[in-house]
mmCIF file with all atom_site columns, N, CA and C in Angstrom:
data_model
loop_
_atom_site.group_PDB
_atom_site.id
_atom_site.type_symbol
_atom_site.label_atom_id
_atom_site.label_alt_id
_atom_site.label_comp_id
_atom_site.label_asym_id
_atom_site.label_entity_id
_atom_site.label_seq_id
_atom_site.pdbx_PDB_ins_code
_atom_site.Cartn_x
_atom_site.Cartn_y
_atom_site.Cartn_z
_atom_site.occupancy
_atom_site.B_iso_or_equiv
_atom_site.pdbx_formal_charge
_atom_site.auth_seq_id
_atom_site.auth_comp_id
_atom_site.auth_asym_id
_atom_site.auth_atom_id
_atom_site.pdbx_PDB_model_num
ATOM 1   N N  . UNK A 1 1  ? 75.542 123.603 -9.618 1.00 0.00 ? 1  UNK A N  1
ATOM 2   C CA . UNK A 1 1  ? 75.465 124.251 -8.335 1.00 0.00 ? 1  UNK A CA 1
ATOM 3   C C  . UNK A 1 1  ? 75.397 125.758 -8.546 1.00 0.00 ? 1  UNK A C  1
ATOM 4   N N  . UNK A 1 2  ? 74.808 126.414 -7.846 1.00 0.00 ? 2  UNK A N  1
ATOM 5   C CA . UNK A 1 2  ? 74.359 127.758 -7.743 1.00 0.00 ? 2  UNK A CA 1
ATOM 6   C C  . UNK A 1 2  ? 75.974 128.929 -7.542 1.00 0.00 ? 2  UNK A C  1
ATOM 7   N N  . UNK A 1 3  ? 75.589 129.966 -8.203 1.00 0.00 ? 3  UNK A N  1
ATOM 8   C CA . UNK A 1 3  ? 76.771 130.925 -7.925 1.00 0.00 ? 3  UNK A CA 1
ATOM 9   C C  . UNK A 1 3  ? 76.865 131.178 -6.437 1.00 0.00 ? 3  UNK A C  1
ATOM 10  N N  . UNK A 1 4  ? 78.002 130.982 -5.729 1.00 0.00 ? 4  UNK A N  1
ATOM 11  C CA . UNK A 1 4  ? 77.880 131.266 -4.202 1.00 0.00 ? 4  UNK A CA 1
ATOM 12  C C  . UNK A 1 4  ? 78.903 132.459 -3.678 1.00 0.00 ? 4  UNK A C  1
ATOM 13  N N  . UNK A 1 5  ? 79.097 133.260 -4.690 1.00 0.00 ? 5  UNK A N  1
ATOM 14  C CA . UNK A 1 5  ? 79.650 135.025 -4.490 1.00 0.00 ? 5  UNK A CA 1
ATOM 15  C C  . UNK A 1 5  ? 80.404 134.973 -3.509 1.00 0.00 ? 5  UNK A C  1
ATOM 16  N N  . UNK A 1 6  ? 81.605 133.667 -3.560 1.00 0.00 ? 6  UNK A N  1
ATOM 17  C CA . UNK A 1 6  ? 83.219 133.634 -2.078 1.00 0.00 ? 6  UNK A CA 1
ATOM 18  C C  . UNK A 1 6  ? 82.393 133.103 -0.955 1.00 0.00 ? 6  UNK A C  1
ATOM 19  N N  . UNK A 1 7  ? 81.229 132.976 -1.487 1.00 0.00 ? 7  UNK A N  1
ATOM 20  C CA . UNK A 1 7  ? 81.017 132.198 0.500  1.00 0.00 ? 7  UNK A CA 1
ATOM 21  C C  . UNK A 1 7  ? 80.550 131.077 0.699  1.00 0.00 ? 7  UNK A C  1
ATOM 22  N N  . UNK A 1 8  ? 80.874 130.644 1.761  1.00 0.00 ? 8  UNK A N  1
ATOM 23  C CA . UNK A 1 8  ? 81.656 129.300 1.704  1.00 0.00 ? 8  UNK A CA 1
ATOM 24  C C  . UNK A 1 8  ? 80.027 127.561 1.406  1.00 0.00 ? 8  UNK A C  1
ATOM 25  N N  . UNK A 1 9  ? 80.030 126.784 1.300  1.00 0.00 ? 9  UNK A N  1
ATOM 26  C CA . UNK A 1 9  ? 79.078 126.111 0.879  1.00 0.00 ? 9  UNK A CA 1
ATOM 27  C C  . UNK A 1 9  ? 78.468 125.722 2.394  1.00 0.00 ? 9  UNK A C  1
ATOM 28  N N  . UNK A 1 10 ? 80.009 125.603 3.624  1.00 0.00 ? 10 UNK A N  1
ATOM 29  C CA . UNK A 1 10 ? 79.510 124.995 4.514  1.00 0.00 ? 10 UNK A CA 1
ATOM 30  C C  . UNK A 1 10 ? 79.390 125.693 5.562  1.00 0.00 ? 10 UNK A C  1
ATOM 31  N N  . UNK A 1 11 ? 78.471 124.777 6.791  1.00 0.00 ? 11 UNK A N  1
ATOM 32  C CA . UNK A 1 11 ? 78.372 125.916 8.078  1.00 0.00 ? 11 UNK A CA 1
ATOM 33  C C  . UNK A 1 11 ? 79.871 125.604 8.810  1.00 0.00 ? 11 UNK A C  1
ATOM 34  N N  . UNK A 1 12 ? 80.136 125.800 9.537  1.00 0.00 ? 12 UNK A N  1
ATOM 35  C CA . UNK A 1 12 ? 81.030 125.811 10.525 1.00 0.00 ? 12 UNK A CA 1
ATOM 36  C C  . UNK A 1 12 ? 81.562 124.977 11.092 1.00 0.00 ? 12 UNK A C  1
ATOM 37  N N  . UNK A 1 13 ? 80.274 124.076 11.628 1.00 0.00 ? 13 UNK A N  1
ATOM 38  C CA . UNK A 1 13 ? 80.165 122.883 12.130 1.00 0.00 ? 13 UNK A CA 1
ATOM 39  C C  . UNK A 1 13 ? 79.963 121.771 10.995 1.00 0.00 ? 13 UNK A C  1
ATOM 40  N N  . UNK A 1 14 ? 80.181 121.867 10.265 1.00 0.00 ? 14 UNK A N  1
ATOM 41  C CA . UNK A 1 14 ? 80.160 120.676 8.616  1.00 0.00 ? 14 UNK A CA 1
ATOM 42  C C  . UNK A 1 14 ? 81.517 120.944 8.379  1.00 0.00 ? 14 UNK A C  1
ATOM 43  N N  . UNK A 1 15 ? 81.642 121.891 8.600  1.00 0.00 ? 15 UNK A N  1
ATOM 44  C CA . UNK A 1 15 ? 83.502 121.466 8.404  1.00 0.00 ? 15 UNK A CA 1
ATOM 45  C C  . UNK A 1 15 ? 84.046 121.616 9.053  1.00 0.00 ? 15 UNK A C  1
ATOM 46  N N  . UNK A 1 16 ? 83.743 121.565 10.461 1.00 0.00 ? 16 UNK A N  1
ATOM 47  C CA . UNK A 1 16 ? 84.697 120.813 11.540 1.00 0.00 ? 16 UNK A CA 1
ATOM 48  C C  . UNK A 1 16 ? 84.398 119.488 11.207 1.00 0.00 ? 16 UNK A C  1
ATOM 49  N N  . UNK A 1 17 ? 83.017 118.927 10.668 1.00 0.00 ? 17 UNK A N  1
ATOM 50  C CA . UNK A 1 17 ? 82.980 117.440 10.636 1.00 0.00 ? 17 UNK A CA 1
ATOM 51  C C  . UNK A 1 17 ? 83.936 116.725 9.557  1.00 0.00 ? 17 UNK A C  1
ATOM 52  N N  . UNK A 1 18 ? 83.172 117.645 7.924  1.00 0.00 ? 18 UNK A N  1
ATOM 53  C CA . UNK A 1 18 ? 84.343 117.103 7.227  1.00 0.00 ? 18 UNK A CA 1
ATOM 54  C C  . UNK A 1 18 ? 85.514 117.170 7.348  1.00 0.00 ? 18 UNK A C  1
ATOM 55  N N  . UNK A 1 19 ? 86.239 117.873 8.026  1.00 0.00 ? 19 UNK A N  1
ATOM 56  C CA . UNK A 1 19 ? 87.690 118.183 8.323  1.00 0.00 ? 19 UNK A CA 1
ATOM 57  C C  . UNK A 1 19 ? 88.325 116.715 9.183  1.00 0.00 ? 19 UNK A C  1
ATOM 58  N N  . UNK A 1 20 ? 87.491 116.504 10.000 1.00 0.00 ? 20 UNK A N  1
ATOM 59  C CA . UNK A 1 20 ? 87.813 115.377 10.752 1.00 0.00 ? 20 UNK A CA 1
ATOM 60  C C  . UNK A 1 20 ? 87.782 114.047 9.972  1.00 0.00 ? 20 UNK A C  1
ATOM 61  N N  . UNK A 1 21 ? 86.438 114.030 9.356  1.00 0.00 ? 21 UNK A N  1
ATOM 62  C CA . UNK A 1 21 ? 86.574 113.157 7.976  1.00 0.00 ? 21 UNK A CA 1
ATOM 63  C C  . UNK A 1 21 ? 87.355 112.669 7.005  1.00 0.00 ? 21 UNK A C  1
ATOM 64  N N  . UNK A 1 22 ? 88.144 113.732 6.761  1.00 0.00 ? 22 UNK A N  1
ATOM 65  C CA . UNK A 1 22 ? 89.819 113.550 5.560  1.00 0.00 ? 22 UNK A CA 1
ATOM 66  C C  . UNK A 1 22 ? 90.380 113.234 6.628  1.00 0.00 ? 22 UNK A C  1
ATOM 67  N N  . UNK A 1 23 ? 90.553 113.720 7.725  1.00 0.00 ? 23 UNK A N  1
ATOM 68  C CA . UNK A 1 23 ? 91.637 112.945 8.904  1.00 0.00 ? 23 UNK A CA 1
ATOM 69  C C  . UNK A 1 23 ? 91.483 112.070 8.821  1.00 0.00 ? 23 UNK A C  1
ATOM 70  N N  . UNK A 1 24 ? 90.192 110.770 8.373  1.00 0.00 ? 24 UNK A N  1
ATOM 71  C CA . UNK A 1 24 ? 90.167 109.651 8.827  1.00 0.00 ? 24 UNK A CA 1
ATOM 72  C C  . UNK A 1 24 ? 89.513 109.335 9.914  1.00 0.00 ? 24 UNK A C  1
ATOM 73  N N  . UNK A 1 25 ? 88.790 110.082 11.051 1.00 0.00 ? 25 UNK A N  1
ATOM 74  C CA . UNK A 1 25 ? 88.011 110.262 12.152 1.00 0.00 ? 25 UNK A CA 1
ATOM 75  C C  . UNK A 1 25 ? 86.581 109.317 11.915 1.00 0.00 ? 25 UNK A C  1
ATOM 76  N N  . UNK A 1 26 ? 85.999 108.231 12.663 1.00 0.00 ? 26 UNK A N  1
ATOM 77  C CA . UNK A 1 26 ? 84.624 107.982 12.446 1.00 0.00 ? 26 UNK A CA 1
ATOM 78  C C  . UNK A 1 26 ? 83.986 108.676 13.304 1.00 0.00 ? 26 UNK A C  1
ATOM 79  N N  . UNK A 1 27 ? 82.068 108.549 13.038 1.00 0.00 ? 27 UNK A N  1
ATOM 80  C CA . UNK A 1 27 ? 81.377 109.232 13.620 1.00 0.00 ? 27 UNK A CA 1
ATOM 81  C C  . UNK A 1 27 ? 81.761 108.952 14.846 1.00 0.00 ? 27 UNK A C  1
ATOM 82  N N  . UNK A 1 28 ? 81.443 107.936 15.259 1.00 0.00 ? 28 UNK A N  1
ATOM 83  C CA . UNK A 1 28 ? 81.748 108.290 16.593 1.00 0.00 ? 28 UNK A CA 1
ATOM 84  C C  . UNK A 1 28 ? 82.849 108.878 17.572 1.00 0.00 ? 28 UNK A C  1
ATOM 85  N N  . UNK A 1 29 ? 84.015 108.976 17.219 1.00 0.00 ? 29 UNK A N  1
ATOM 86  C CA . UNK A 1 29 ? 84.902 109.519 17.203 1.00 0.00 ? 29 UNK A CA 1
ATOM 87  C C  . UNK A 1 29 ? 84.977 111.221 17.193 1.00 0.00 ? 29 UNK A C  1
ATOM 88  N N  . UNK A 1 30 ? 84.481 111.754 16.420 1.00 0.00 ? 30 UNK A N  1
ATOM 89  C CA . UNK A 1 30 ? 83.798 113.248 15.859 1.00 0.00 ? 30 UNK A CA 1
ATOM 90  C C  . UNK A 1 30 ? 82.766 113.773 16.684 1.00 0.00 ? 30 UNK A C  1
ATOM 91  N N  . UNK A 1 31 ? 81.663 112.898 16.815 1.00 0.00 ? 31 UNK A N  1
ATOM 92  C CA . UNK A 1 31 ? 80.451 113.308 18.049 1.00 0.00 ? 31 UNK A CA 1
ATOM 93  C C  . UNK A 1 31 ? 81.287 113.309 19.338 1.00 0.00 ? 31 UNK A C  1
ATOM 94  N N  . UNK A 1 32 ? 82.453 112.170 19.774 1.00 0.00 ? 32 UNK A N  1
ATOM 95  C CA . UNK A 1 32 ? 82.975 112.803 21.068 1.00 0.00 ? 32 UNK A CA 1
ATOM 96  C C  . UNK A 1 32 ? 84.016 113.836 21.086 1.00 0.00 ? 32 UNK A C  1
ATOM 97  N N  . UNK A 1 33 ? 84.382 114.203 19.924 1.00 0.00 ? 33 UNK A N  1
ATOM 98  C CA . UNK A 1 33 ? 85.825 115.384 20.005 1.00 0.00 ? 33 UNK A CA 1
ATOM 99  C C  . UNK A 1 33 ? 84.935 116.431 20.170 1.00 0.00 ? 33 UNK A C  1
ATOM 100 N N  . UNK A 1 34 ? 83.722 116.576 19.309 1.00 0.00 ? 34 UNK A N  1
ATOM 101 C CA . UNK A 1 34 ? 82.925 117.689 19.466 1.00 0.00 ? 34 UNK A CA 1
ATOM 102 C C  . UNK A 1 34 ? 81.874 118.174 20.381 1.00 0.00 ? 34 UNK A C  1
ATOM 103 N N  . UNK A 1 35 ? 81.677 117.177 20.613 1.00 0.00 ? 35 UNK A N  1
ATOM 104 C CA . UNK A 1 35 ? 80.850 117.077 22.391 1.00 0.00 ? 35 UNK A CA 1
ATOM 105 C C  . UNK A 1 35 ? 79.212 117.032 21.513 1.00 0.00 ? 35 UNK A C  1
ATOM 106 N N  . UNK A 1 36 ? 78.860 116.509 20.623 1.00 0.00 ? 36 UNK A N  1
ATOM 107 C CA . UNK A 1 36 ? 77.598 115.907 20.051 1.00 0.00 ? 36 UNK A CA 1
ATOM 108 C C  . UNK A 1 36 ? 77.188 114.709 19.951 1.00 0.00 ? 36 UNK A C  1
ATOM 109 N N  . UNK A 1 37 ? 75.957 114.139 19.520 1.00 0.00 ? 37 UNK A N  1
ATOM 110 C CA . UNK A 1 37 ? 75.649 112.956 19.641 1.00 0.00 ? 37 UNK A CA 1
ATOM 111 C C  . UNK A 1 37 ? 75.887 112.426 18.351 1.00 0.00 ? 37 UNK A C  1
ATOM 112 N N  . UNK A 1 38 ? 75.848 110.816 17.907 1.00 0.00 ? 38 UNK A N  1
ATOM 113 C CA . UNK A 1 38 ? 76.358 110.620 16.448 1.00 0.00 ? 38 UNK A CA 1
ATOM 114 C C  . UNK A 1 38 ? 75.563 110.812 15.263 1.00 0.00 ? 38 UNK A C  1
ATOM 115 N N  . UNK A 1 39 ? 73.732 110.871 15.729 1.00 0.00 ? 39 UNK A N  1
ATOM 116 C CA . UNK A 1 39 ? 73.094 111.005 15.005 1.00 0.00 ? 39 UNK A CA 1
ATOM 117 C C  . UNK A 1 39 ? 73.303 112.718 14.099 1.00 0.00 ? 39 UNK A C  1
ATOM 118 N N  . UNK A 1 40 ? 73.809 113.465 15.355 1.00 0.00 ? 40 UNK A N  1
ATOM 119 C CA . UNK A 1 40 ? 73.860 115.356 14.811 1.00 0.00 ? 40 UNK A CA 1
ATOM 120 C C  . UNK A 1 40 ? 75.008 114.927 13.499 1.00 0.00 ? 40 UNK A C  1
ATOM 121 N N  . UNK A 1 41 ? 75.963 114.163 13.926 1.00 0.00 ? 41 UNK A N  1
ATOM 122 C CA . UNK A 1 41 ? 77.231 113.981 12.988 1.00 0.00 ? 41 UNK A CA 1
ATOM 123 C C  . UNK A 1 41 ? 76.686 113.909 11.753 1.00 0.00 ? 41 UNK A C  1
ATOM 124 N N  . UNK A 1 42 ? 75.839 112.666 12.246 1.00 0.00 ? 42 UNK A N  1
ATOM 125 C CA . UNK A 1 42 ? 75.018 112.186 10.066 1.00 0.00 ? 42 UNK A CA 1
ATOM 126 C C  . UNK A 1 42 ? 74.195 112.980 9.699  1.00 0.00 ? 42 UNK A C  1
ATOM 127 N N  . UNK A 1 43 ? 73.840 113.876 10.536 1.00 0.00 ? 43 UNK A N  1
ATOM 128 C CA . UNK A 1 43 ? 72.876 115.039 10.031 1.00 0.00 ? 43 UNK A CA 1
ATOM 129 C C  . UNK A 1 43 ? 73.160 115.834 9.551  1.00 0.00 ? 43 UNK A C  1
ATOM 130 N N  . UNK A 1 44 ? 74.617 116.334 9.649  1.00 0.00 ? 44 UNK A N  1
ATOM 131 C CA . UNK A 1 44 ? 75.525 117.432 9.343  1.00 0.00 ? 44 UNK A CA 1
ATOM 132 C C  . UNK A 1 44 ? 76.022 116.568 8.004  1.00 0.00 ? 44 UNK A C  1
ATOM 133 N N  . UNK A 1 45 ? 76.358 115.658 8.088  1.00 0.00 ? 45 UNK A N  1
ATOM 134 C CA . UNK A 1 45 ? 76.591 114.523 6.657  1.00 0.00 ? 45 UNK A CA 1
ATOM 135 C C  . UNK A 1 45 ? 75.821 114.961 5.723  1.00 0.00 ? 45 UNK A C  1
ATOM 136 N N  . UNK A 1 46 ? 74.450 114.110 6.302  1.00 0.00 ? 46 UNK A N  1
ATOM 137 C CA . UNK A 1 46 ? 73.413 114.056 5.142  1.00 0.00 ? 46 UNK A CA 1
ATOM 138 C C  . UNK A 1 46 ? 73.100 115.351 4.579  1.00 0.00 ? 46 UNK A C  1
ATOM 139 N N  . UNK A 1 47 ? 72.964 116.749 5.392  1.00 0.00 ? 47 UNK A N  1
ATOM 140 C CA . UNK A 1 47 ? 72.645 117.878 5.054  1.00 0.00 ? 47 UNK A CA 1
ATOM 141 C C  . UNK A 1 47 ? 73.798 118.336 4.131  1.00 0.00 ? 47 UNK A C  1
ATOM 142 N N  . UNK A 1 48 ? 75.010 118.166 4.109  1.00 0.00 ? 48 UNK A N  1
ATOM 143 C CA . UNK A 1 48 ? 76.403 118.380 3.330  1.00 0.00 ? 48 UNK A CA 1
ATOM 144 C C  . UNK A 1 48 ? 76.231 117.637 2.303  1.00 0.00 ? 48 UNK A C  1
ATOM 145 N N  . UNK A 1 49 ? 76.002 116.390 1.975  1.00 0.00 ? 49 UNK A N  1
ATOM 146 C CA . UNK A 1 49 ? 75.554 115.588 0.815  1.00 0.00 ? 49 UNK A CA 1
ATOM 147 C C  . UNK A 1 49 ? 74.480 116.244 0.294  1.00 0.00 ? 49 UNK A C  1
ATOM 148 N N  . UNK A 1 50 ? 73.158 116.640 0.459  1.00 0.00 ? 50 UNK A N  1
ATOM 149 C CA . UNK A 1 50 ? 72.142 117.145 0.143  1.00 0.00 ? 50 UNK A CA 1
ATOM 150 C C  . UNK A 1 50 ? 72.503 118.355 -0.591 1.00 0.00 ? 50 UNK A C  1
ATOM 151 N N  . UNK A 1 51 ? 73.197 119.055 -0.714 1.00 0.00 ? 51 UNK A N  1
ATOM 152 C CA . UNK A 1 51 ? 73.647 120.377 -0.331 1.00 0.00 ? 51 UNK A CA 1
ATOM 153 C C  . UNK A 1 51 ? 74.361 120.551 -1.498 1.00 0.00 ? 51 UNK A C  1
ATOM 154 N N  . UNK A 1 52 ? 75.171 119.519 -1.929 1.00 0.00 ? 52 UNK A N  1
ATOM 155 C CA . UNK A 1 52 ? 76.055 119.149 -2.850 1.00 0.00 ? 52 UNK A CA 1
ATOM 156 C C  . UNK A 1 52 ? 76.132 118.437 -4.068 1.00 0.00 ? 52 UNK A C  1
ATOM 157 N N  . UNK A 1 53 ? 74.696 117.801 -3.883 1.00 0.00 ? 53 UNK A N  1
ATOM 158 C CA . UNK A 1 53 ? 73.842 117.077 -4.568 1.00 0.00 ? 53 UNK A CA 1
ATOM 159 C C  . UNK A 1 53 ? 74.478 115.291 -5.263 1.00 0.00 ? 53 UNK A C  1
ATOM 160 N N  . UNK A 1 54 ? 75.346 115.213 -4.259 1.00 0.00 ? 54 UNK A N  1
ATOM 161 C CA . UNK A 1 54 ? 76.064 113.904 -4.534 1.00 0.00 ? 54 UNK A CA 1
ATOM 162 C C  . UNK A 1 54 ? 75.880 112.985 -3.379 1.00 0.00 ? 54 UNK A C  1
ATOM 163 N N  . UNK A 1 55 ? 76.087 111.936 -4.004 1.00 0.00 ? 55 UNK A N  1
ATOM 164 C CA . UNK A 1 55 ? 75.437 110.872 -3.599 1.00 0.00 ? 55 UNK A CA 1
ATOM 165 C C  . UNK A 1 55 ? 76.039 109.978 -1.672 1.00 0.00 ? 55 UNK A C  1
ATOM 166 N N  . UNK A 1 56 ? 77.239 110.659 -1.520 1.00 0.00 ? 56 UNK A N  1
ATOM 167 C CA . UNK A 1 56 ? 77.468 109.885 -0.061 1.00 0.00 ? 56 UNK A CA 1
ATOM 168 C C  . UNK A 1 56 ? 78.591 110.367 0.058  1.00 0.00 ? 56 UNK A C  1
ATOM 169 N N  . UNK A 1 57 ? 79.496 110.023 1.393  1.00 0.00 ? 57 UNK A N  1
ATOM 170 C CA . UNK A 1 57 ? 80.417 110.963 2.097  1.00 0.00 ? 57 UNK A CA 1
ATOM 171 C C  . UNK A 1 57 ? 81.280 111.113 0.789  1.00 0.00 ? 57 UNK A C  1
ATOM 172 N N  . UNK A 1 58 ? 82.176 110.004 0.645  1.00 0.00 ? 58 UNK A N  1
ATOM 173 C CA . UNK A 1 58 ? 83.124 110.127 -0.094 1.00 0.00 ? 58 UNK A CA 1
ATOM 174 C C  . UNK A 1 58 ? 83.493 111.517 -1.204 1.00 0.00 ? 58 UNK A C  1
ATOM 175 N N  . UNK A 1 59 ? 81.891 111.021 -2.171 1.00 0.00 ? 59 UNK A N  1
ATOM 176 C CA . UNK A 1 59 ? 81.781 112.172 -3.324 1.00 0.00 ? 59 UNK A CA 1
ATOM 177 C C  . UNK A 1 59 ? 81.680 113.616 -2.441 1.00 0.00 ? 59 UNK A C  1
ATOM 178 N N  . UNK A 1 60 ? 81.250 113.677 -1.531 1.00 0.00 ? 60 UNK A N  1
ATOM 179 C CA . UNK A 1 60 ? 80.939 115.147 -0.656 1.00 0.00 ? 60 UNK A CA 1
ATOM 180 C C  . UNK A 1 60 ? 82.316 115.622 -0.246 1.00 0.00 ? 60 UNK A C  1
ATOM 181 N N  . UNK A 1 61 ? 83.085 114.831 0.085  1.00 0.00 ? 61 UNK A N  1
ATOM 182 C CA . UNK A 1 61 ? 84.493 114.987 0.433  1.00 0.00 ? 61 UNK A CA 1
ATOM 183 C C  . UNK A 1 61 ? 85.560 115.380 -0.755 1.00 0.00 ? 61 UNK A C  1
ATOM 184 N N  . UNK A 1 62 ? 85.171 114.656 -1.866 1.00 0.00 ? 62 UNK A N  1
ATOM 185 C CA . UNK A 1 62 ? 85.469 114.799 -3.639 1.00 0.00 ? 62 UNK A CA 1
ATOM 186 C C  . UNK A 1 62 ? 85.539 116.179 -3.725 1.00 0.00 ? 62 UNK A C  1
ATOM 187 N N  . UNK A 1 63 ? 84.287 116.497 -3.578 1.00 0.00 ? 63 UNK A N  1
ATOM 188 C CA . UNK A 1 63 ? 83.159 117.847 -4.296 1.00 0.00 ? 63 UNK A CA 1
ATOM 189 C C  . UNK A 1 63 ? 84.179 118.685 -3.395 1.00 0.00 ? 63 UNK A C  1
ATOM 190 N N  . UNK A 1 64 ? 84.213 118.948 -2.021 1.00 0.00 ? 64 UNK A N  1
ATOM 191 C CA . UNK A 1 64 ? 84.467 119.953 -0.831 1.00 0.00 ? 64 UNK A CA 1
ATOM 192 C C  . UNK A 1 64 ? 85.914 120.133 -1.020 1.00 0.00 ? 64 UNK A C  1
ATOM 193 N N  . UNK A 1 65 ? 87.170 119.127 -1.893 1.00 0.00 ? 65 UNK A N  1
ATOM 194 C CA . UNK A 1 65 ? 88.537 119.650 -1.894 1.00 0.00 ? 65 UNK A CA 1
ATOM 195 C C  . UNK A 1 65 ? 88.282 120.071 -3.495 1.00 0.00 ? 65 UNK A C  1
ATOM 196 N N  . UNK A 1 66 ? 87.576 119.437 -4.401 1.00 0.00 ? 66 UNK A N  1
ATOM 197 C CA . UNK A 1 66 ? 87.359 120.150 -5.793 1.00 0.00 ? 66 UNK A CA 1
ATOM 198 C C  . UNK A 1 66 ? 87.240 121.677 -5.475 1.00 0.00 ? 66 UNK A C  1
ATOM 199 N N  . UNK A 1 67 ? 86.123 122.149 -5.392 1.00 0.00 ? 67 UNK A N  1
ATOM 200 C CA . UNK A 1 67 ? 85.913 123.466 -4.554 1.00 0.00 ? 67 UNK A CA 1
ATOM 201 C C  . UNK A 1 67 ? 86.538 124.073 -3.957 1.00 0.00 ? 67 UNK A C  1
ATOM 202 N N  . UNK A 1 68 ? 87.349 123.685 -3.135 1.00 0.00 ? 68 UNK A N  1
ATOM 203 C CA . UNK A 1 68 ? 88.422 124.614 -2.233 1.00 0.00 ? 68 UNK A CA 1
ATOM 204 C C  . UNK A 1 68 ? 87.794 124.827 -0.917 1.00 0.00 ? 68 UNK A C  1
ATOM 205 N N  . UNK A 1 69 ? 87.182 124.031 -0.695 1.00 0.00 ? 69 UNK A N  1
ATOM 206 C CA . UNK A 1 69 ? 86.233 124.348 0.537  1.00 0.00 ? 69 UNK A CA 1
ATOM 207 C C  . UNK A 1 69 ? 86.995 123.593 1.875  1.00 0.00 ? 69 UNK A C  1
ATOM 208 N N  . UNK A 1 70 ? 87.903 122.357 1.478  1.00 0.00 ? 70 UNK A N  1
ATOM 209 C CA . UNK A 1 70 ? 88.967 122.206 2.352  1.00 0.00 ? 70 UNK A CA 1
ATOM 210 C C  . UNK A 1 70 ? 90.273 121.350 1.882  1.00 0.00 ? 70 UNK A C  1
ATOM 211 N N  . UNK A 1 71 ? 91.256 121.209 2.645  1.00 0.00 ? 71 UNK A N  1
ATOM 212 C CA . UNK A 1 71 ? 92.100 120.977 1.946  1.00 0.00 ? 71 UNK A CA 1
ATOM 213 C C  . UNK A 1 71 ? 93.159 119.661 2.499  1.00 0.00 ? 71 UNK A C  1
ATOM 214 N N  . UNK A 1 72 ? 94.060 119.081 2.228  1.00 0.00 ? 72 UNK A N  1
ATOM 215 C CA . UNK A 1 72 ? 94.201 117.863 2.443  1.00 0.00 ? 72 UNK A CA 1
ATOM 216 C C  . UNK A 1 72 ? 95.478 118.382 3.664  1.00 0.00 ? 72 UNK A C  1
ATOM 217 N N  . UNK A 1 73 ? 95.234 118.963 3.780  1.00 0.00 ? 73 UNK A N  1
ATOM 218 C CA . UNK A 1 73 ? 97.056 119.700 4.810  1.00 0.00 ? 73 UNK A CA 1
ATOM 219 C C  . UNK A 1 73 ? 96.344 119.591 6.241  1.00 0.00 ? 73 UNK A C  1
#
């Protein structure tokens, strides 16, 4: 993964999703706390997986507390 000089991997809205994600939250669940539809949810997924270059939520969730990008508290 690329040098990213303190800033952060995700947008804003990818980690309000993943955040909800370590909670345990499903999509659908997440599209209504956030007032989106479920497809934006997996889009924000898939683009966070893509991004990260691993293979599905779990490892993206792996990768994002490896990193420090969020945290289990």
């Amino acid at each position: 993964m690329e040098e990213l000089n303190n800033r952060s991997v995700l947008t804003g809205r990818e980690r309000e999703i993943f955040t909800l994600l370590i909670a345990d939250h499903t999509t659908k669940e997440i599209a209504a706390k956030l007032g989106i539809s479920e497809k934006t949810v997996r889009n924000h997924i898939s683009n966070t997986i893509q991004k990260l270059g691993v293979s599905g939520r779990a490892q993206a969730m792996i990768e994002l507390l490896r990193l420090g990008e969020l945290s289990l508290n």
